[in-house]
PDB file of C-alpha atoms and ligand atoms in Angstrom:
ATOM      1  CA  UNK A  48      26.748   4.844   7.808  1.00 52.00           C
ATOM      2  CA  UNK A  49      29.032   6.591  10.205  1.00 50.00           C
ATOM      3  CA  UNK A  50      31.899   6.405   7.811  1.00 54.00           C
ATOM      4  CA  UNK A  51      30.027   7.342   4.877  1.00 64.00           C
ATOM      5  CA  UNK A  52      28.895  10.773   3.757  1.00 85.00           C
ATOM      6  CA  UNK A  53      26.326   9.868   1.105  1.00 93.00           C
ATOM      7  CA  UNK A  54      23.793   7.189   0.322  1.00 94.00           C
ATOM      8  CA  UNK A  55      22.072   6.147  -2.865  1.00 96.00           C
ATOM      9  CA  UNK A  56      18.408   6.600  -3.743  1.00 96.00           C
ATOM     10  CA  UNK A  57      16.117   6.133  -6.720  1.00 97.00           C
ATOM     11  CA  UNK A  58      14.691   9.129  -8.383  1.00 96.00           C
ATOM     12  CA  UNK A  59      12.267   9.609 -11.131  1.00 96.00           C
ATOM     13  CA  UNK A  60      12.997  12.284 -13.893  1.00 96.00           C
ATOM     14  CA  UNK A  61       9.769  12.007 -15.934  1.00 95.00           C
ATOM     15  CA  UNK A  62       8.923  10.043 -19.205  1.00 97.00           C
ATOM     16  CA  UNK A  63       9.912   6.710 -17.817  1.00 97.00           C
ATOM     17  CA  UNK A  64      13.461   7.851 -16.851  1.00 97.00           C
ATOM     18  CA  UNK A  65      14.662   6.738 -13.429  1.00 96.00           C
ATOM     19  CA  UNK A  66      18.081   7.106 -12.022  1.00 97.00           C
ATOM     20  CA  UNK A  67      20.062   6.103  -8.927  1.00 97.00           C
ATOM     21  CA  UNK A  68      21.582   9.224  -7.343  1.00 97.00           C
ATOM     22  CA  UNK A  69      23.621   9.908  -4.331  1.00 96.00           C
ATOM     23  CA  UNK A  70      22.254  12.102  -1.558  1.00 94.00           C
ATOM     24  CA  UNK A  71      24.250  13.735   1.415  1.00 92.00           C
ATOM     25  CA  UNK A  72      23.749  12.095   4.585  1.00 89.00           C
ATOM     26  CA  UNK A  73      22.031  14.340   7.262  1.00 90.00           C
ATOM     27  CA  UNK A  74      21.236  13.878  10.948  1.00 95.00           C
ATOM     28  CA  UNK A  75      17.643  13.294  12.022  1.00 97.00           C
ATOM     29  CA  UNK A  76      16.027  16.371  13.211  1.00 97.00           C
ATOM     30  CA  UNK A  77      13.634  16.776  16.010  1.00 97.00           C
ATOM     31  CA  UNK A  78      10.870  14.118  15.943  1.00 97.00           C
ATOM     32  CA  UNK A  79      12.703  12.158  12.997  1.00 98.00           C
ATOM     33  CA  UNK A  80      14.573   8.933  12.903  1.00 98.00           C
ATOM     34  CA  UNK A  81      17.137   7.648  10.409  1.00 97.00           C
ATOM     35  CA  UNK A  82      16.183   4.165   8.897  1.00 97.00           C
ATOM     36  CA  UNK A  83      18.484   1.799   7.247  1.00 97.00           C
ATOM     37  CA  UNK A  84      16.253   0.326   4.562  1.00 97.00           C
ATOM     38  CA  UNK A  85      15.869  -3.428   4.222  1.00 97.00           C
ATOM     39  CA  UNK A  86      12.898  -3.667   1.809  1.00 97.00           C
ATOM     40  CA  UNK A  87      10.752  -1.337  -0.258  1.00 95.00           C
ATOM     41  CA  UNK A  88       7.494  -2.098  -2.128  1.00 93.00           C
ATOM     42  CA  UNK A  89       6.626  -0.711  -5.491  1.00 92.00           C
ATOM     43  CA  UNK A  90       3.140   0.663  -5.515  1.00 91.00           C
ATOM     44  CA  UNK A  91       0.765   0.995  -8.558  1.00 88.00           C
ATOM     45  CA  UNK A  92       0.944   4.797  -7.861  1.00 89.00           C
ATOM     46  CA  UNK A  93       4.723   4.612  -8.323  1.00 93.00           C
ATOM     47  CA  UNK A  94       4.048   3.372 -11.805  1.00 93.00           C
ATOM     48  CA  UNK A  95       1.784   6.115 -12.408  1.00 93.00           C
ATOM     49  CA  UNK A  96       4.599   8.677 -11.475  1.00 94.00           C
ATOM     50  CA  UNK A  97       7.066   6.605 -13.461  1.00 96.00           C
ATOM     51  CA  UNK A  98       4.916   7.306 -16.674  1.00 96.00           C
ATOM     52  CA  UNK A  99       4.314  10.909 -15.785  1.00 96.00           C
ATOM     53  CA  UNK A 100       6.054  13.902 -17.759  1.00 97.00           C
ATOM     54  CA  UNK A 101       8.483  15.868 -15.828  1.00 95.00           C
ATOM     55  CA  UNK A 102       5.746  18.682 -15.555  1.00 96.00           C
ATOM     56  CA  UNK A 103       3.189  16.139 -14.219  1.00 95.00           C
ATOM     57  CA  UNK A 104       5.794  14.887 -11.672  1.00 94.00           C
ATOM     58  CA  UNK A 105       6.081  18.358 -10.216  1.00 91.00           C
ATOM     59  CA  UNK A 106       7.553  18.293  -6.619  1.00 88.00           C
ATOM     60  CA  UNK A 107       8.142  14.490  -7.052  1.00 90.00           C
ATOM     61  CA  UNK A 108      10.568  15.044  -9.656  1.00 93.00           C
ATOM     62  CA  UNK A 109      14.297  14.228  -8.759  1.00 93.00           C
ATOM     63  CA  UNK A 110      13.451  13.455  -5.306  1.00 93.00           C
ATOM     64  CA  UNK A 111      13.804   9.958  -3.737  1.00 95.00           C
ATOM     65  CA  UNK A 112      10.514   8.068  -4.480  1.00 95.00           C
ATOM     66  CA  UNK A 113       8.727   5.132  -2.728  1.00 95.00           C
ATOM     67  CA  UNK A 114       6.288   4.917   0.176  1.00 96.00           C
ATOM     68  CA  UNK A 115       6.402   1.389   1.207  1.00 96.00           C
ATOM     69  CA  UNK A 116       9.588   0.945   3.142  1.00 96.00           C
ATOM     70  CA  UNK A 117      10.640  -1.151   6.115  1.00 97.00           C
ATOM     71  CA  UNK A 118      13.994  -1.305   7.840  1.00 98.00           C
ATOM     72  CA  UNK A 119      16.036  -0.814  11.024  1.00 98.00           C
ATOM     73  CA  UNK A 120      16.319   2.306  12.954  1.00 98.00           C
ATOM     74  CA  UNK A 121      19.871   3.724  12.771  1.00 97.00           C
ATOM     75  CA  UNK A 122      19.491   7.020  14.792  1.00 97.00           C
ATOM     76  CA  UNK A 123      16.784   8.814  16.537  1.00 98.00           C
ATOM     77  CA  UNK A 124      16.471  12.621  16.582  1.00 98.00           C
ATOM     78  CA  UNK A 125      15.747  14.719  19.544  1.00 98.00           C
ATOM     79  CA  UNK A 126      12.427  14.204  21.215  1.00 97.00           C
ATOM     80  CA  UNK A 127      12.016  10.553  19.810  1.00 98.00           C
ATOM     81  CA  UNK A 128      11.287   8.210  22.796  1.00 97.00           C
ATOM     82  CA  UNK A 129       9.328   5.330  21.170  1.00 96.00           C
ATOM     83  CA  UNK A 130      12.123   4.142  18.979  1.00 98.00           C
ATOM     84  CA  UNK A 131      15.647   3.128  19.498  1.00 98.00           C
ATOM     85  CA  UNK A 132      18.565   2.259  17.225  1.00 98.00           C
ATOM     86  CA  UNK A 133      18.219  -1.383  16.113  1.00 98.00           C
ATOM     87  CA  UNK A 134      14.463  -1.440  16.219  1.00 98.00           C
ATOM     88  CA  UNK A 135      12.747  -2.985  13.129  1.00 98.00           C
ATOM     89  CA  UNK A 136      10.091  -0.710  11.710  1.00 97.00           C
ATOM     90  CA  UNK A 137       7.417  -0.329   8.935  1.00 97.00           C
ATOM     91  CA  UNK A 138       6.050   2.963   7.782  1.00 96.00           C
ATOM     92  CA  UNK A 139       2.597   4.362   7.240  1.00 93.00           C
ATOM     93  CA  UNK A 140       2.750   6.194   3.858  1.00 93.00           C
ATOM     94  CA  UNK A 141       0.956   9.285   4.530  1.00 94.00           C
ATOM     95  CA  UNK A 142       1.441  12.340   6.705  1.00 96.00           C
ATOM     96  CA  UNK A 143      -1.350  14.502   7.935  1.00 96.00           C
ATOM     97  CA  UNK A 144      -1.845  17.790   9.804  1.00 96.00           C
ATOM     98  CA  UNK A 145      -1.429  15.894  13.233  1.00 94.00           C
ATOM     99  CA  UNK A 146      -4.439  17.389  14.834  1.00 96.00           C
ATOM    100  CA  UNK A 147      -7.744  17.003  12.924  1.00 98.00           C
ATOM    101  CA  UNK A 148     -10.202  14.268  13.929  1.00 97.00           C
ATOM    102  CA  UNK A 149      -8.802  11.945  11.143  1.00 95.00           C
ATOM    103  CA  UNK A 150      -5.172  12.296  12.182  1.00 95.00           C
ATOM    104  CA  UNK A 151      -6.071  11.743  15.906  1.00 94.00           C
ATOM    105  CA  UNK A 152      -7.780   8.490  14.902  1.00 92.00           C
ATOM    106  CA  UNK A 153      -4.683   7.501  12.859  1.00 87.00           C
ATOM    107  CA  UNK A 154      -6.478   7.920   9.513  1.00 88.00           C
ATOM    108  CA  UNK A 155      -3.855  10.332   7.996  1.00 93.00           C
ATOM    109  CA  UNK A 156      -4.891   9.291   4.430  1.00 90.00           C
ATOM    110  CA  UNK A 157      -8.256  10.972   5.148  1.00 93.00           C
ATOM    111  CA  UNK A 158      -6.723  14.240   6.424  1.00 97.00           C
ATOM    112  CA  UNK A 159      -7.671  17.149   4.165  1.00 97.00           C
ATOM    113  CA  UNK A 160      -3.841  18.264   4.280  1.00 97.00           C
ATOM    114  CA  UNK A 161      -2.440  14.690   3.692  1.00 96.00           C
ATOM    115  CA  UNK A 162       0.647  14.230   1.731  1.00 95.00           C
ATOM    116  CA  UNK A 163       2.559  11.077   0.800  1.00 93.00           C
ATOM    117  CA  UNK A 164       5.954  10.586   2.441  1.00 94.00           C
ATOM    118  CA  UNK A 165       7.813  10.733  -0.767  1.00 93.00           C
ATOM    119  CA  UNK A 166       6.146  13.933  -1.833  1.00 91.00           C
ATOM    120  CA  UNK A 167       6.970  15.285   1.556  1.00 93.00           C
ATOM    121  CA  UNK A 168      10.639  14.550   0.976  1.00 92.00           C
ATOM    122  CA  UNK A 169      10.882  11.264   2.989  1.00 95.00           C
ATOM    123  CA  UNK A 170      11.048   8.829   0.058  1.00 95.00           C
ATOM    124  CA  UNK A 171      11.910   5.092   0.951  1.00 95.00           C
ATOM    125  CA  UNK A 172      13.583   3.698  -2.200  1.00 96.00           C
ATOM    126  CA  UNK A 173      17.077   4.455  -0.748  1.00 97.00           C
ATOM    127  CA  UNK A 174      19.734   2.899   1.336  1.00 97.00           C
ATOM    128  CA  UNK A 175      18.752   5.398   4.169  1.00 96.00           C
ATOM    129  CA  UNK A 176      15.813   7.594   4.757  1.00 95.00           C
ATOM    130  CA  UNK A 177      14.909  10.185   7.431  1.00 96.00           C
ATOM    131  CA  UNK A 178      11.272   9.512   8.480  1.00 97.00           C
ATOM    132  CA  UNK A 179       8.996  11.439  10.862  1.00 97.00           C
ATOM    133  CA  UNK A 180       8.965   9.080  13.809  1.00 97.00           C
ATOM    134  CA  UNK A 181       5.122   9.389  14.286  1.00 94.00           C
ATOM    135  CA  UNK A 182       4.529   7.667  10.986  1.00 95.00           C
ATOM    136  CA  UNK A 183       6.546   4.652  11.786  1.00 96.00           C
ATOM    137  CA  UNK A 184       5.456   1.539  13.808  1.00 95.00           C
ATOM    138  CA  UNK A 185       7.439  -1.312  15.214  1.00 97.00           C
ATOM    139  CA  UNK A 186       7.575  -4.347  13.083  1.00 97.00           C
ATOM    140  CA  UNK A 187       7.306  -7.557  15.094  1.00 96.00           C
ATOM    141  CA  UNK A 188      10.006 -10.279  14.844  1.00 96.00           C
ATOM    142  CA  UNK A 189       7.717 -12.705  13.193  1.00 97.00           C
ATOM    143  CA  UNK A 190       7.109 -10.479  10.258  1.00 96.00           C
ATOM    144  CA  UNK A 191       9.872 -10.097   7.581  1.00 97.00           C
ATOM    145  CA  UNK A 192      10.882  -6.919   6.134  1.00 97.00           C
ATOM    146  CA  UNK A 193       9.145  -7.706   2.888  1.00 95.00           C
ATOM    147  CA  UNK A 194       5.949  -8.349   4.876  1.00 94.00           C
ATOM    148  CA  UNK A 195       6.528  -4.949   6.408  1.00 95.00           C
ATOM    149  CA  UNK A 196       6.313  -3.276   3.020  1.00 94.00           C
ATOM    150  CA  UNK A 197       2.951  -5.069   2.462  1.00 91.00           C
ATOM    151  CA  UNK A 198       1.487  -3.708   5.758  1.00 87.00           C
ATOM    152  CA  UNK A 199       2.835  -0.182   4.723  1.00 82.00           C
ATOM    153  CA  UNK A 200       0.493   0.387   1.972  1.00 90.00           C
ATOM    154  CA  UNK A 201      -1.383  -2.542   0.195  1.00 92.00           C
ATOM    155  CA  UNK A 202      -2.314  -4.580   3.131  1.00 91.00           C
ATOM    156  CA  UNK A 203      -3.512  -1.661   5.265  1.00 89.00           C
ATOM    157  CA  UNK A 204      -5.612  -0.345   2.537  1.00 90.00           C
ATOM    158  CA  UNK A 205      -7.352  -3.576   2.202  1.00 94.00           C
ATOM    159  CA  UNK A 206      -7.540  -4.174   5.949  1.00 93.00           C
ATOM    160  CA  UNK A 207      -9.098  -0.865   6.477  1.00 90.00           C
ATOM    161  CA  UNK A 208     -11.816  -1.451   3.891  1.00 94.00           C
ATOM    162  CA  UNK A 209     -12.530  -4.992   5.095  1.00 96.00           C
ATOM    163  CA  UNK A 210     -12.520  -3.639   8.840  1.00 94.00           C
ATOM    164  CA  UNK A 211     -15.687  -1.592   7.568  1.00 94.00           C
ATOM    165  CA  UNK A 212     -17.191  -4.594   5.798  1.00 96.00           C
ATOM    166  CA  UNK A 213     -16.715  -6.994   8.659  1.00 97.00           C
ATOM    167  CA  UNK A 214     -16.708 -10.236   6.671  1.00 97.00           C
ATOM    168  CA  UNK A 215     -17.092 -13.397   8.575  1.00 97.00           C
ATOM    169  CA  UNK A 216     -17.894 -17.136   7.942  1.00 97.00           C
ATOM    170  CA  UNK A 217     -21.596 -16.207   7.218  1.00 96.00           C
ATOM    171  CA  UNK A 218     -20.489 -14.044   4.183  1.00 97.00           C
ATOM    172  CA  UNK A 219     -19.904 -14.426   0.576  1.00 98.00           C
ATOM    173  CA  UNK A 220     -17.587 -11.518  -0.616  1.00 98.00           C
ATOM    174  CA  UNK A 221     -17.000 -10.498  -4.336  1.00 98.00           C
ATOM    175  CA  UNK A 222     -13.712  -8.808  -4.951  1.00 98.00           C
ATOM    176  CA  UNK A 223     -13.608  -6.822  -8.275  1.00 98.00           C
ATOM    177  CA  UNK A 224     -10.062  -6.376  -9.687  1.00 98.00           C
ATOM    178  CA  UNK A 225      -7.453  -8.992  -8.709  1.00 98.00           C
ATOM    179  CA  UNK A 226      -4.378  -6.705  -8.765  1.00 94.00           C
ATOM    180  CA  UNK A 227      -2.173  -6.378  -5.629  1.00 92.00           C
ATOM    181  CA  UNK A 228      -4.896  -4.673  -3.628  1.00 94.00           C
ATOM    182  CA  UNK A 229      -7.617  -7.172  -4.784  1.00 97.00           C
ATOM    183  CA  UNK A 230      -5.561 -10.278  -4.177  1.00 96.00           C
ATOM    184  CA  UNK A 231      -4.591  -8.764  -0.758  1.00 95.00           C
ATOM    185  CA  UNK A 232      -8.353  -8.661  -0.087  1.00 97.00           C
ATOM    186  CA  UNK A 233      -8.612 -12.317  -1.151  1.00 97.00           C
ATOM    187  CA  UNK A 234      -5.912 -13.171   1.432  1.00 95.00           C
ATOM    188  CA  UNK A 235      -7.430 -10.940   4.337  1.00 95.00           C
ATOM    189  CA  UNK A 236     -11.152 -11.681   3.554  1.00 96.00           C
ATOM    190  CA  UNK A 237     -10.380 -15.494   3.502  1.00 96.00           C
ATOM    191  CA  UNK A 238      -8.442 -15.169   6.814  1.00 95.00           C
ATOM    192  CA  UNK A 239     -11.580 -13.475   8.293  1.00 95.00           C
ATOM    193  CA  UNK A 240     -13.638 -16.454   7.213  1.00 96.00           C
ATOM    194  CA  UNK A 241     -15.581 -15.237   4.115  1.00 97.00           C
ATOM    195  CA  UNK A 242     -16.282 -17.231   0.902  1.00 97.00           C
ATOM    196  CA  UNK A 243     -14.724 -15.170  -1.903  1.00 98.00           C
ATOM    197  CA  UNK A 244     -15.607 -14.765  -5.497  1.00 98.00           C
ATOM    198  CA  UNK A 245     -12.970 -12.991  -7.689  1.00 98.00           C
ATOM    199  CA  UNK A 246     -13.530 -10.835 -10.760  1.00 98.00           C
ATOM    200  CA  UNK A 247     -10.958  -9.726 -13.258  1.00 98.00           C
ATOM    201  CA  UNK A 248     -10.416  -9.743 -17.121  1.00 97.00           C
ATOM    202  CA  UNK A 249      -6.741 -10.853 -17.013  1.00 97.00           C
ATOM    203  CA  UNK A 250      -6.347 -14.670 -17.087  1.00 97.00           C
ATOM    204  CA  UNK A 251      -3.035 -14.695 -14.923  1.00 97.00           C
ATOM    205  CA  UNK A 252      -4.646 -12.708 -12.233  1.00 97.00           C
ATOM    206  CA  UNK A 253      -7.571 -15.014 -12.154  1.00 98.00           C
ATOM    207  CA  UNK A 254      -5.106 -18.038 -11.974  1.00 97.00           C
ATOM    208  CA  UNK A 255      -3.333 -16.199  -8.947  1.00 97.00           C
ATOM    209  CA  UNK A 256      -6.545 -15.521  -7.163  1.00 97.00           C
ATOM    210  CA  UNK A 257      -7.438 -19.329  -7.365  1.00 97.00           C
ATOM    211  CA  UNK A 258      -3.915 -20.190  -6.034  1.00 97.00           C
ATOM    212  CA  UNK A 259      -4.614 -17.791  -2.998  1.00 96.00           C
ATOM    213  CA  UNK A 260      -8.009 -19.530  -2.349  1.00 93.00           C
ATOM    214  CA  UNK A 261     -11.009 -17.810  -3.931  1.00 97.00           C
ATOM    215  CA  UNK A 262     -13.836 -20.136  -4.254  1.00 97.00           C
ATOM    216  CA  UNK A 263     -14.947 -19.068  -7.794  1.00 97.00           C
ATOM    217  CA  UNK A 264     -13.147 -16.791 -10.323  1.00 98.00           C
ATOM    218  CA  UNK A 265     -15.311 -14.808 -12.963  1.00 98.00           C
ATOM    219  CA  UNK A 266     -13.595 -13.438 -16.268  1.00 98.00           C
ATOM    220  CA  UNK A 267     -15.749 -10.250 -16.818  1.00 97.00           C
ATOM    221  CA  UNK A 268     -14.454 -10.129 -20.360  1.00 97.00           C
ATOM    222  CA  UNK A 269     -16.278 -13.519 -20.979  1.00 97.00           C
ATOM    223  CA  UNK A 270     -19.076 -13.509 -18.496  1.00 96.00           C
ATOM    224  CA  UNK A 271     -21.438 -11.079 -16.944  1.00 97.00           C
ATOM    225  CA  UNK A 272     -20.357 -10.991 -13.263  1.00 97.00           C
ATOM    226  CA  UNK A 273     -23.843 -10.259 -11.954  1.00 97.00           C
ATOM    227  CA  UNK A 274     -25.414 -13.289 -13.774  1.00 97.00           C
ATOM    228  CA  UNK A 275     -22.411 -15.501 -12.703  1.00 97.00           C
ATOM    229  CA  UNK A 276     -22.807 -14.435  -8.946  1.00 97.00           C
ATOM    230  CA  UNK A 277     -26.553 -15.032  -9.329  1.00 97.00           C
ATOM    231  CA  UNK A 278     -26.099 -18.428 -10.638  1.00 97.00           C
ATOM    232  CA  UNK A 279     -23.556 -19.144  -7.825  1.00 97.00           C
ATOM    233  CA  UNK A 280     -26.027 -18.085  -5.138  1.00 97.00           C
ATOM    234  CA  UNK A 281     -29.417 -19.325  -6.367  1.00 96.00           C
ATOM    235  CA  UNK A 282     -30.378 -15.851  -7.561  1.00 96.00           C
ATOM    236  CA  UNK A 283     -29.817 -14.220  -4.214  1.00 96.00           C
ATOM    237  CA  UNK A 284     -26.671 -12.139  -4.676  1.00 97.00           C
ATOM    238  CA  UNK A 285     -23.843 -11.700  -2.113  1.00 98.00           C
ATOM    239  CA  UNK A 286     -23.606 -10.152   1.356  1.00 98.00           C
ATOM    240  CA  UNK A 287     -20.446  -8.049   0.597  1.00 98.00           C
ATOM    241  CA  UNK A 288     -18.573  -6.541  -2.229  1.00 98.00           C
ATOM    242  CA  UNK A 289     -15.237  -4.695  -2.640  1.00 98.00           C
ATOM    243  CA  UNK A 290     -14.177  -2.901  -5.819  1.00 98.00           C
ATOM    244  CA  UNK A 291     -10.467  -2.312  -6.398  1.00 96.00           C
ATOM    245  CA  UNK A 292     -10.233  -1.894 -10.180  1.00 95.00           C
ATOM    246  CA  UNK A 293     -11.448   1.620 -10.642  1.00 93.00           C
ATOM    247  CA  UNK A 294     -13.659   0.627 -13.612  1.00 95.00           C
ATOM    248  CA  UNK A 295     -17.096   2.379 -13.462  1.00 97.00           C
ATOM    249  CA  UNK A 296     -18.732  -0.647 -14.623  1.00 96.00           C
ATOM    250  CA  UNK A 297     -17.381  -2.716 -11.879  1.00 97.00           C
ATOM    251  CA  UNK A 298     -18.285   0.015  -9.410  1.00 97.00           C
ATOM    252  CA  UNK A 299     -21.789  -0.259 -10.652  1.00 97.00           C
ATOM    253  CA  UNK A 300     -21.854  -4.206 -10.533  1.00 97.00           C
ATOM    254  CA  UNK A 301     -20.671  -3.994  -7.024  1.00 97.00           C
ATOM    255  CA  UNK A 302     -23.716  -2.460  -5.815  1.00 97.00           C
ATOM    256  CA  UNK A 303     -26.124  -4.490  -8.041  1.00 96.00           C
ATOM    257  CA  UNK A 304     -24.556  -7.750  -7.058  1.00 97.00           C
ATOM    258  CA  UNK A 305     -25.578  -7.303  -3.330  1.00 97.00           C
ATOM    259  CA  UNK A 306     -28.421  -9.215  -1.972  1.00 95.00           C
ATOM    260  CA  UNK A 307     -31.263  -7.089  -0.570  1.00 88.00           C
TER     261      UNK A 307
HETATM  262 ZN1   ZN B 213       1.615   2.097  -1.994  1.00 52.12          ZN
HETATM  263 ZN1   ZN B 214      -5.307  15.919   9.902  1.00 52.12          ZN
END
């Protein structure tokens, strides 16, 4: 970067138009680090923005998008002591006020003033990005940069939900919706010992869930998920359910499917 004056980044212009543009290099300010990007995930929310009109994009129009980056620290700004050039890092995708009870507990996504890093001007889909150091964390050597992008949003979202459900080897967990978040729940839930049933309406997703180790898949377009789960559990229902599809029917089923 030292010889370059500009870096490339991906911007959205609205109505499914995306463009790679050049941005002037700038030094990290107080509390910021400059990251050389190695990998960046594409989130479901990025696809929503991609399909937005220019008006709907608002402050996200023509700025670098992306909130699931990982990379290597290139430079640190004044006041940053926990990172050094060369450190491998991943990024928590949401900034908060830094002083409410949620921010102090590390739950910036729950802060009433929360804003995504891209909307705040720190988009990750670029060769380089400035980032507030307090939203970055060290990526252990044994995890790849691609795994770092998974932790940044999808994996952390699921882990936070499952941390509240506390699945174990005693539990059967129904996961509604087998997109990236639901499939991540399959991986994490299985690693925590639960027996998992997966529900979706897309055959490819049901197949993928089988490959990742769900015990049973239920195609909700062919079978009533509640009846299917009851027949799998001798009419008892399950201990835990996680809804990731956003479907109101699935949200209701996720409650009705629980055992008393
Ligand atoms: Zn995301
Ligand atoms: Zn806050």
